[in-house]
């Protein structure tokens, strides 16, 4: 290991100049501060490495960060601070850098680890800059412990994964499960018609169509696309189609009233309206025992109001105990796009699901 020469104990000569306020120039208006003091005051650990890779200077923060004293660091190859398994690669990179020196900002080398005196390692952000001095080129490296940044990054990543899972669960619940439920209802109705071969054939073909829809929706969710029913339709057409399918499968007579100009104002958020309507209709089919239903999308004041209204047996909203996710999903979808969601219902009085979105 090379012994530190006396020159190595302080910054190279050109870095040793004073910044002098008495001779201001446009670039140089800072107060007179010896350069060593400046290097010590920097908020980052700083190390100067000569063209041969030896440490020529280290500030106090590098001592704190690495656990080594300056005396131990001076004259060492910089790879001294690199975990053994990365040393060969680092040496190669260093040769490459000396051959083609250029300023490199923090965070570009995202996966560099450094080794402390006690053998522990930490991820580091390192910025490099070449500096010509009277005694040749030195590389100025500013180092920062990146542990917290990396942990924050990992936390953010985890959060994004969780959000994504939540989104997928929601899409599967509101889209695919409801579609499969419709198939189930269809097949149940088929049992009752078993004596009539034509009716059975029609029911079975309806069930096959529903399965096709579920598969197409599933594919679309997987690729983060909009639900299939919207893929090639406008919102008003998609709502009409939903109602048509619902009516056919549930036998609940349903009136539709959609203001096309209002429907045309929804872009990407149309997906949310379709899914909410699908779930609300699925609830009518499963829970309401309704005779009639009404789906409307109209303008009231400055808002678009979507209502799914049934004359069924109603329930007491807000009473915990339901293990279902449908109502919660609906509320979350609508609130996420800046709207309000409400359910009005009381036993034997029917149910109204109302969504209000500012236009
Ligand atoms: N239109 C309705 N008529 C009568 N009861 C309803 C209606 N909509 C919802 N409910 C009641 O509210 C409960 C909660 O509905 P929610 O959609 O959250 O769950 P779910 O339909 O039971 O299950 P999931 O939607 O997760 O398959 C239902 O179980 C039902 O008792
Ligand atoms: Mg439900």
Coordinates of N, CA and C in Angstrom, one line a residue, residues 66-268:
X66 N -16.9 7.0 6.9 CA -16.2 5.7 6.7 C -15.7 5.1 8.0
X67 N -15.6 5.9 9.0 CA -15.0 5.4 10.3 C -13.5 5.4 10.2
X68 N -12.9 5.8 9.1 CA -11.4 5.8 9.0 C -10.9 7.2 9.3
X69 N -9.8 7.4 9.9 CA -9.2 8.7 10.1 C -8.5 9.1 8.8
X70 N -8.3 10.4 8.6 CA -7.6 10.8 7.4 C -6.3 10.1 7.2
X71 N -5.6 10.0 8.4 CA -4.2 9.4 8.3 C -4.3 8.0 7.7
X72 N -5.4 7.3 8.0 CA -5.6 5.9 7.5 C -5.9 5.9 6.0
X73 N -6.6 7.0 5.6 CA -7.1 7.1 4.2 C -6.0 7.6 3.2
X74 N -5.2 8.6 3.7 CA -4.3 9.2 2.7 C -3.4 8.2 2.1
X75 N -3.3 8.3 0.8 CA -2.4 7.4 0.1 C -2.9 6.1 -0.3
X76 N -4.1 5.7 0.3 CA -4.7 4.4 0.0 C -5.3 4.5 -1.4
X77 N -5.4 3.4 -2.1 CA -6.2 3.4 -3.3 C -7.6 3.6 -2.9
X78 N -8.4 4.2 -3.7 CA -9.8 4.6 -3.3 C -10.6 3.3 -3.1
X79 N -10.2 2.2 -3.8 CA -10.9 0.9 -3.7 C -10.9 0.4 -2.3
X80 N -10.0 1.0 -1.4 CA -9.9 0.7 0.0 C -11.3 0.8 0.6
X81 N -12.1 1.8 0.1 CA -13.4 2.1 0.7 C -14.5 1.3 0.0
X82 N -14.2 0.4 -1.0 CA -15.2 -0.3 -1.8 C -15.2 -1.7 -1.3
X83 N -16.4 -2.3 -1.1 CA -16.4 -3.7 -0.7 C -15.6 -4.6 -1.7
X84 N -15.0 -5.6 -1.1 CA -14.1 -6.4 -1.9 C -14.7 -6.9 -3.2
X85 N -15.9 -7.4 -3.2 CA -16.5 -8.0 -4.4 C -16.7 -7.0 -5.5
X86 N -16.7 -5.7 -5.2 CA -16.8 -4.7 -6.2 C -15.5 -4.0 -6.7
X87 N -14.4 -4.4 -6.0 CA -13.1 -3.7 -6.2 C -12.6 -3.8 -7.6
X88 N -12.7 -5.0 -8.2 CA -12.1 -5.1 -9.6 C -12.9 -4.3 -10.6
X89 N -14.2 -4.3 -10.4 CA -15.1 -3.5 -11.3 C -14.8 -2.0 -11.1
X90 N -14.7 -1.6 -9.8 CA -14.4 -0.2 -9.6 C -13.1 0.3 -10.2
X91 N -12.1 -0.6 -10.1 CA -10.8 -0.2 -10.6 C -10.9 0.0 -12.1
X92 N -11.7 -0.9 -12.8 CA -11.9 -0.7 -14.2 C -12.6 0.6 -14.5
X93 N -13.6 0.9 -13.8 CA -14.4 2.1 -14.0 C -13.5 3.3 -13.7
X94 N -12.6 3.2 -12.8 CA -11.7 4.3 -12.4 C -10.8 4.6 -13.6
X95 N -10.2 3.5 -14.2 CA -9.3 3.7 -15.4 C -10.1 4.4 -16.5
X96 N -11.3 3.9 -16.7 CA -12.2 4.5 -17.7 C -12.4 5.9 -17.5
X97 N -12.6 6.3 -16.2 CA -13.0 7.7 -15.9 C -11.8 8.6 -16.1
X98 N -10.6 8.1 -15.7 CA -9.4 8.9 -15.9 C -9.1 9.1 -17.4
X99 N -9.4 8.1 -18.2 CA -9.2 8.2 -19.7 C -10.2 9.2 -20.3
X100 N -11.4 9.3 -19.7 CA -12.4 10.1 -20.2 C -13.2 10.9 -19.1
X101 N -12.5 11.8 -18.5 CA -13.1 12.4 -17.3 C -14.2 13.4 -17.6
X102 N -15.2 13.4 -16.9 CA -16.3 14.3 -17.1 C -17.1 14.4 -15.8
X103 N -17.8 15.6 -15.6 CA -18.6 15.7 -14.4 C -19.7 14.8 -14.4
X104 N -20.0 14.2 -13.3 CA -21.1 13.2 -13.2 C -21.9 13.5 -12.0
X105 N -23.2 13.8 -12.1 CA -23.9 14.2 -10.9 C -24.2 13.1 -9.9
X106 N -24.7 13.5 -8.8 CA -25.1 12.6 -7.7 C -26.2 11.7 -8.3
X107 N -26.3 10.5 -7.8 CA -27.4 9.7 -8.1 C -27.3 9.0 -9.4
X108 N -26.2 9.3 -10.2 CA -26.2 8.6 -11.5 C -25.7 7.1 -11.3
X109 N -24.7 7.0 -10.4 CA -24.3 5.6 -10.0 C -25.2 5.2 -8.9
X110 N -26.3 4.6 -9.2 CA -27.3 4.4 -8.1 C -26.9 3.2 -7.2
X111 N -26.1 2.3 -7.7 CA -25.9 1.1 -6.9 C -24.5 0.9 -6.4
X112 N -23.9 2.0 -6.0 CA -22.6 1.9 -5.4 C -22.7 1.7 -3.9
X113 N -21.9 0.8 -3.4 CA -21.8 0.6 -2.0 C -20.4 0.9 -1.5
X114 N -20.3 1.4 -0.3 CA -19.0 1.6 0.3 C -18.9 0.8 1.6
X115 N -17.7 0.6 2.0 CA -17.4 -0.2 3.2 C -16.8 0.7 4.3
X116 N -17.4 0.5 5.5 CA -16.9 1.3 6.6 C -15.7 0.5 7.2
X117 N -15.0 1.2 8.1 CA -13.9 0.6 8.8 C -14.3 -0.7 9.6
X118 N -15.6 -0.6 10.1 CA -16.1 -1.8 10.9 C -16.6 -2.9 10.0
X119 N -16.4 -2.8 8.7 CA -16.8 -3.8 7.8 C -18.3 -3.7 7.3
X120 N -19.1 -2.9 7.9 CA -20.4 -2.7 7.4 C -20.4 -1.9 6.1
X121 N -21.5 -2.1 5.4 CA -21.6 -1.4 4.1 C -22.8 -0.5 4.0
X122 N -22.7 0.5 3.2 CA -23.9 1.4 3.0 C -23.9 1.9 1.5
X123 N -25.2 2.1 1.0 CA -25.3 2.6 -0.3 C -24.9 4.0 -0.4
X124 N -24.2 4.5 -1.4 CA -23.7 5.8 -1.5 C -24.1 6.5 -2.8
X125 N -24.5 7.8 -2.7 CA -24.6 8.6 -3.9 C -23.3 9.3 -4.1
X126 N -22.7 9.2 -5.3 CA -21.4 9.8 -5.5 C -21.5 10.7 -6.7
X127 N -20.9 11.9 -6.6 CA -20.8 12.8 -7.7 C -19.3 13.0 -8.0
X128 N -18.9 12.9 -9.3 CA -17.5 13.0 -9.6 C -17.3 14.2 -10.5
X129 N -16.1 14.8 -10.3 CA -15.7 15.9 -11.2 C -14.2 15.9 -11.3
X130 N -13.7 16.1 -12.6 CA -12.2 16.1 -12.8 C -11.7 17.5 -12.5
X131 N -10.5 17.6 -11.9 CA -9.9 18.9 -11.6 C -8.5 18.9 -12.0
X132 N -8.1 19.8 -12.9 CA -6.7 19.9 -13.3 C -5.9 20.7 -12.3
X133 N -4.8 20.2 -11.8 CA -4.0 20.9 -10.9 C -2.6 20.9 -11.4
X134 N -1.7 21.7 -10.7 CA -0.3 21.8 -11.2 C 0.4 20.4 -11.2
X135 N -0.1 19.5 -10.2 CA 0.5 18.2 -10.2 C -0.3 17.1 -10.9
X136 N -1.1 17.5 -11.9 CA -1.8 16.6 -12.7 C -3.3 16.6 -12.3
X137 N -4.0 15.7 -12.9 CA -5.5 15.6 -12.7 C -5.8 14.9 -11.4
X138 N -6.8 15.5 -10.7 CA -7.3 14.8 -9.6 C -8.8 14.7 -9.8
X139 N -9.4 13.7 -9.2 CA -10.9 13.5 -9.3 C -11.5 14.0 -8.0
X140 N -12.4 14.9 -8.0 CA -13.1 15.3 -6.8 C -14.4 14.5 -6.7
X141 N -14.5 13.8 -5.6 CA -15.7 13.0 -5.4 C -16.5 13.5 -4.2
X142 N -17.8 13.8 -4.3 CA -18.6 14.1 -3.2 C -19.5 12.9 -2.9
X143 N -19.5 12.5 -1.7 CA -20.3 11.3 -1.3 C -21.3 11.6 -0.3
X144 N -22.4 10.8 -0.4 CA -23.5 11.0 0.5 C -24.0 9.6 0.9
X145 N -24.4 9.4 2.2 CA -25.0 8.1 2.5 C -26.4 8.1 1.9
X146 N -26.6 7.1 1.1 CA -27.9 7.0 0.4 C -28.9 6.1 1.1
X147 N -28.6 5.6 2.3 CA -29.5 4.6 2.9 C -30.9 5.1 3.0
X148 N -31.1 6.4 3.5 CA -32.4 6.9 3.7 C -33.1 7.0 2.4
X149 N -32.4 7.6 1.4 CA -33.0 7.8 0.1 C -33.5 6.4 -0.5
X150 N -32.6 5.4 -0.3 CA -32.9 4.1 -0.9 C -34.1 3.5 -0.2
X151 N -34.1 3.7 1.2 CA -35.3 3.1 1.9 C -36.6 3.8 1.5
X152 N -36.5 5.2 1.3 CA -37.7 5.9 0.9 C -38.1 5.4 -0.5
X153 N -37.1 5.1 -1.3 CA -37.5 4.6 -2.7 C -38.2 3.3 -2.6
X154 N -37.6 2.4 -1.7 CA -38.2 1.1 -1.5 C -39.6 1.2 -1.0
X155 N -39.8 2.1 0.0 CA -41.2 2.3 0.6 C -42.1 2.8 -0.5
X156 N -41.7 3.7 -1.3 CA -42.5 4.2 -2.4 C -42.9 3.1 -3.4
X157 N -41.9 2.3 -3.7 CA -42.1 1.2 -4.6 C -43.2 0.3 -4.0
X158 N -43.0 -0.1 -2.7 CA -44.0 -1.0 -2.1 C -45.4 -0.4 -2.1
X159 N -45.4 0.9 -1.8 CA -46.7 1.6 -1.8 C -47.4 1.5 -3.2
X160 N -46.5 1.7 -4.2 CA -47.1 1.7 -5.6 C -47.6 0.3 -5.9
X161 N -46.8 -0.8 -5.4 CA -47.3 -2.2 -5.7 C -48.6 -2.4 -5.0
X162 N -48.7 -1.9 -3.7 CA -50.0 -2.1 -3.0 C -51.1 -1.5 -3.7
X163 N -50.9 -0.2 -4.1 CA -51.9 0.5 -4.8 C -52.4 -0.2 -6.1
X164 N -51.4 -0.8 -6.7 CA -51.7 -1.5 -8.0 C -52.5 -2.7 -7.7
X165 N -52.1 -3.4 -6.6 CA -52.9 -4.6 -6.2 C -54.3 -4.3 -5.9
X166 N -54.5 -3.2 -5.1 CA -55.8 -2.7 -4.8 C -56.6 -2.4 -6.0
X167 N -56.0 -1.7 -7.0 CA -56.7 -1.4 -8.2 C -57.1 -2.7 -9.0
X168 N -56.2 -3.7 -9.0 CA -56.5 -4.9 -9.7 C -57.6 -5.6 -9.0
X169 N -57.6 -5.7 -7.7 CA -58.6 -6.3 -6.9 C -60.0 -5.7 -7.2
X170 N -59.9 -4.4 -7.3 CA -61.2 -3.6 -7.6 C -61.7 -3.9 -9.0
X171 N -60.8 -3.9 -9.9 CA -61.3 -4.2 -11.3 C -61.8 -5.6 -11.4
X172 N -61.2 -6.6 -10.8 CA -61.6 -7.9 -10.8 C -63.0 -8.1 -10.2
X173 N -63.1 -7.4 -9.0 CA -64.4 -7.5 -8.3 C -65.5 -6.9 -9.1
X174 N -65.3 -5.7 -9.5 CA -66.4 -5.0 -10.2 C -66.7 -5.4 -11.6
X175 N -65.7 -5.9 -12.2 CA -65.8 -6.3 -13.6 C -66.1 -7.8 -13.8
X176 N -65.0 -8.5 -13.5 CA -65.0 -10.0 -13.9 C -66.0 -10.7 -12.9
X177 N -65.9 -10.5 -11.6 CA -66.8 -11.2 -10.7 C -68.3 -11.0 -11.1
X178 N -68.6 -9.7 -11.3 CA -70.0 -9.4 -11.7 C -70.4 -10.1 -13.0
X179 N -69.5 -10.1 -13.9 CA -69.8 -10.7 -15.2 C -70.0 -12.2 -15.0
X180 N -69.2 -12.8 -14.2 CA -69.4 -14.3 -13.9 C -70.6 -14.5 -13.1
X181 N -70.9 -13.6 -12.2 CA -72.2 -13.7 -11.5 C -73.4 -13.8 -12.4
X182 N -73.3 -12.9 -13.4 CA -74.4 -12.8 -14.4 C -74.5 -14.2 -15.1
X183 N -73.4 -14.8 -15.4 CA -73.4 -16.1 -16.0 C -74.1 -17.1 -15.1
X184 N -73.8 -17.0 -13.8 CA -74.4 -17.9 -12.8 C -75.9 -17.7 -12.8
X185 N -76.4 -16.5 -12.9 CA -77.8 -16.2 -12.9 C -78.5 -16.8 -14.1
X186 N -77.7 -16.6 -15.2 CA -78.2 -17.1 -16.5 C -78.4 -18.6 -16.4
X187 N -77.5 -19.3 -15.9 CA -77.5 -20.8 -15.8 C -78.7 -21.2 -14.9
X188 N -78.8 -20.5 -13.8 CA -79.9 -20.8 -12.9 C -81.3 -20.7 -13.6
X189 N -81.4 -19.6 -14.4 CA -82.6 -19.4 -15.1 C -82.8 -20.5 -16.1
X190 N -81.7 -21.1 -16.6 CA -81.7 -22.1 -17.6 C -82.4 -23.4 -17.0
X191 N -82.0 -23.7 -15.7 CA -82.5 -24.8 -15.1 C -84.0 -24.8 -15.1
X192 N -84.6 -23.6 -14.8 CA -86.0 -23.5 -14.8 C -86.7 -23.7 -16.2
X193 N -85.9 -23.5 -17.2 CA -86.4 -23.6 -18.6 C -86.1 -24.9 -19.2
X194 N -85.6 -25.9 -18.4 CA -85.0 -27.1 -19.0 C -86.0 -27.8 -19.9
X195 N -87.3 -27.6 -19.7 CA -88.3 -28.3 -20.5 C -88.4 -27.7 -21.9
X196 N -87.8 -26.5 -22.2 CA -88.0 -25.8 -23.5 C -86.7 -25.7 -24.2
X197 N -86.4 -26.6 -25.1 CA -85.0 -26.6 -25.7 C -84.6 -25.3 -26.3
X198 N -85.5 -24.6 -27.0 CA -85.1 -23.3 -27.7 C -84.6 -22.3 -26.6
X199 N -85.4 -22.2 -25.5 CA -85.1 -21.2 -24.5 C -83.8 -21.6 -23.8
X200 N -83.6 -22.9 -23.6 CA -82.3 -23.4 -23.0 C -81.1 -23.0 -23.9
X201 N -81.3 -23.2 -25.3 CA -80.2 -22.8 -26.2 C -79.9 -21.3 -26.1
X202 N -80.9 -20.5 -26.0 CA -80.7 -19.1 -26.0 C -80.0 -18.7 -24.7
X203 N -80.4 -19.3 -23.6 CA -79.8 -19.0 -22.3 C -78.3 -19.4 -22.3
X204 N -78.1 -20.6 -22.9 CA -76.7 -21.0 -22.9 C -75.8 -20.1 -23.7
X205 N -76.4 -19.7 -24.9 CA -75.6 -18.8 -25.7 C -75.3 -17.5 -25.0
X206 N -76.3 -17.0 -24.2 CA -76.1 -15.8 -23.4 C -75.0 -16.0 -22.4
X207 N -75.0 -17.2 -21.8 CA -73.9 -17.4 -20.8 C -72.6 -17.5 -21.4
X208 N -72.5 -18.1 -22.6 CA -71.2 -18.1 -23.3 C -70.7 -16.7 -23.6
X209 N -71.7 -15.8 -24.1 CA -71.3 -14.4 -24.3 C -70.8 -13.7 -23.1
X210 N -71.4 -14.0 -22.0 CA -71.0 -13.4 -20.7 C -69.6 -13.8 -20.4
X211 N -69.3 -15.1 -20.6 CA -67.9 -15.6 -20.3 C -66.9 -14.9 -21.2
X212 N -67.3 -14.7 -22.5 CA -66.4 -14.0 -23.4 C -66.1 -12.6 -22.9
X213 N -67.1 -11.9 -22.4 CA -67.0 -10.6 -21.9 C -66.0 -10.6 -20.7
X214 N -66.2 -11.5 -19.8 CA -65.3 -11.6 -18.6 C -63.9 -11.8 -19.0
X215 N -63.7 -12.7 -20.0 CA -62.3 -13.0 -20.5 C -61.7 -11.7 -21.1
X216 N -62.5 -11.0 -21.9 CA -62.0 -9.8 -22.6 C -61.6 -8.7 -21.5
X217 N -62.5 -8.6 -20.5 CA -62.3 -7.6 -19.5 C -61.0 -8.0 -18.7
X218 N -60.9 -9.2 -18.4 CA -59.7 -9.7 -17.7 C -58.4 -9.3 -18.4
X219 N -58.4 -9.6 -19.7 CA -57.3 -9.3 -20.5 C -57.0 -7.8 -20.5
X220 N -58.1 -7.0 -20.6 CA -57.9 -5.5 -20.6 C -57.3 -5.0 -19.2
X221 N -57.9 -5.6 -18.1 CA -57.4 -5.2 -16.8 C -55.9 -5.5 -16.7
X222 N -55.6 -6.7 -17.1 CA -54.2 -7.1 -17.0 C -53.2 -6.1 -17.7
X223 N -53.6 -5.6 -18.8 CA -52.8 -4.7 -19.5 C -53.1 -3.2 -19.2
X224 N -53.8 -3.1 -18.1 CA -54.1 -1.7 -17.6 C -54.9 -0.9 -18.5
X225 N -55.7 -1.6 -19.4 CA -56.5 -0.8 -20.3 C -57.9 -0.6 -19.7
X226 N -58.7 0.1 -20.4 CA -60.0 0.4 -19.9 C -60.9 -0.8 -20.1
X227 N -61.9 -1.0 -19.2 CA -62.7 -2.2 -19.3 C -63.3 -2.4 -20.7
X228 N -63.4 -3.6 -21.1 CA -63.8 -4.0 -22.4 C -65.0 -3.3 -23.0
X229 N -66.0 -3.1 -22.1 CA -67.2 -2.6 -22.6 C -67.0 -1.2 -23.2
X230 N -66.0 -0.5 -22.7 CA -65.7 0.9 -23.2 C -64.7 0.9 -24.4
X231 N -64.1 -0.2 -24.6 CA -63.0 -0.2 -25.6 C -63.4 0.4 -26.9
X232 N -64.6 0.0 -27.4 CA -64.9 0.5 -28.7 C -66.3 1.3 -28.6
X233 N -66.6 1.8 -27.5 CA -67.9 2.5 -27.3 C -67.7 3.8 -26.6
X234 N -68.7 4.7 -26.8 CA -68.8 5.9 -26.0 C -69.5 5.5 -24.7
X235 N -69.4 6.4 -23.7 CA -70.0 6.1 -22.4 C -71.5 5.8 -22.5
X236 N -72.2 6.6 -23.3 CA -73.7 6.4 -23.3 C -74.0 5.1 -23.9
X237 N -73.3 4.7 -24.9 CA -73.5 3.3 -25.5 C -73.2 2.2 -24.5
X238 N -72.1 2.4 -23.8 CA -71.7 1.4 -22.8 C -72.7 1.3 -21.8
X239 N -73.3 2.4 -21.3 CA -74.3 2.3 -20.2 C -75.6 1.6 -20.8
X240 N -76.0 2.0 -22.0 CA -77.2 1.3 -22.6 C -76.9 -0.2 -22.7
X241 N -75.7 -0.6 -23.1 CA -75.5 -2.0 -23.2 C -75.5 -2.7 -21.9
X242 N -74.9 -2.1 -20.9 CA -74.9 -2.6 -19.5 C -76.4 -2.9 -19.1
X243 N -77.2 -1.9 -19.3 CA -78.6 -2.0 -18.8 C -79.3 -3.1 -19.6
X244 N -79.1 -3.1 -20.9 CA -79.7 -4.2 -21.7 C -79.4 -5.6 -21.2
X245 N -78.1 -5.8 -20.9 CA -77.6 -7.1 -20.4 C -78.3 -7.4 -19.1
X246 N -78.3 -6.3 -18.2 CA -78.8 -6.5 -16.9 C -80.3 -6.9 -16.9
X247 N -81.0 -6.2 -17.8 CA -82.5 -6.4 -17.9 C -82.8 -7.8 -18.4
X248 N -82.0 -8.2 -19.4 CA -82.2 -9.6 -19.9 C -81.9 -10.6 -18.9
X249 N -80.9 -10.4 -18.1 CA -80.5 -11.5 -17.2 C -81.3 -11.5 -15.9
X250 N -81.7 -10.3 -15.4 CA -82.3 -10.2 -14.1 C -83.9 -10.2 -14.3
X251 N -84.4 -9.8 -15.4 CA -85.8 -9.7 -15.6 C -86.4 -8.4 -15.0
X252 N -85.5 -7.5 -14.5 CA -86.0 -6.3 -13.9 C -86.2 -5.2 -15.0
X253 N -87.4 -4.7 -15.1 CA -87.6 -3.8 -16.2 C -86.9 -2.5 -15.9
X254 N -86.1 -2.0 -16.8 CA -85.2 -0.9 -16.5 C -85.3 0.2 -17.5
X255 N -85.5 1.4 -17.0 CA -85.6 2.6 -17.9 C -84.2 3.3 -17.9
X256 N -83.8 3.8 -19.1 CA -82.5 4.5 -19.2 C -82.8 5.9 -19.7
X257 N -82.1 6.9 -19.0 CA -82.2 8.2 -19.5 C -80.8 8.8 -19.4
X258 N -80.2 9.0 -20.6 CA -78.9 9.5 -20.6 C -78.8 10.8 -21.5
X259 N -78.2 11.8 -20.9 CA -78.0 13.0 -21.7 C -76.7 12.8 -22.4
X260 N -76.7 12.7 -23.7 CA -75.5 12.3 -24.5 C -74.4 13.4 -24.4
X261 N -74.9 14.7 -24.3 CA -73.8 15.7 -24.1 C -73.1 15.6 -22.8
X262 N -73.8 15.2 -21.8 CA -73.1 15.0 -20.5 C -72.2 13.8 -20.6
X263 N -72.7 12.7 -21.2 CA -71.9 11.5 -21.3 C -70.6 11.8 -22.1
X264 N -70.7 12.6 -23.1 CA -69.6 12.9 -24.0 C -68.5 13.6 -23.3
X265 N -68.8 14.2 -22.1 CA -67.7 15.0 -21.4 C -66.8 14.2 -20.6
X266 N -67.0 12.9 -20.5 CA -66.1 12.0 -19.7 C -65.1 11.3 -20.6
X267 N -63.9 11.5 -20.2 CA -62.8 10.9 -21.0 C -62.4 9.6 -20.3
X268 N -61.2 9.6 -19.7 CA -60.8 8.4 -19.0 C -61.6 8.0 -17.8

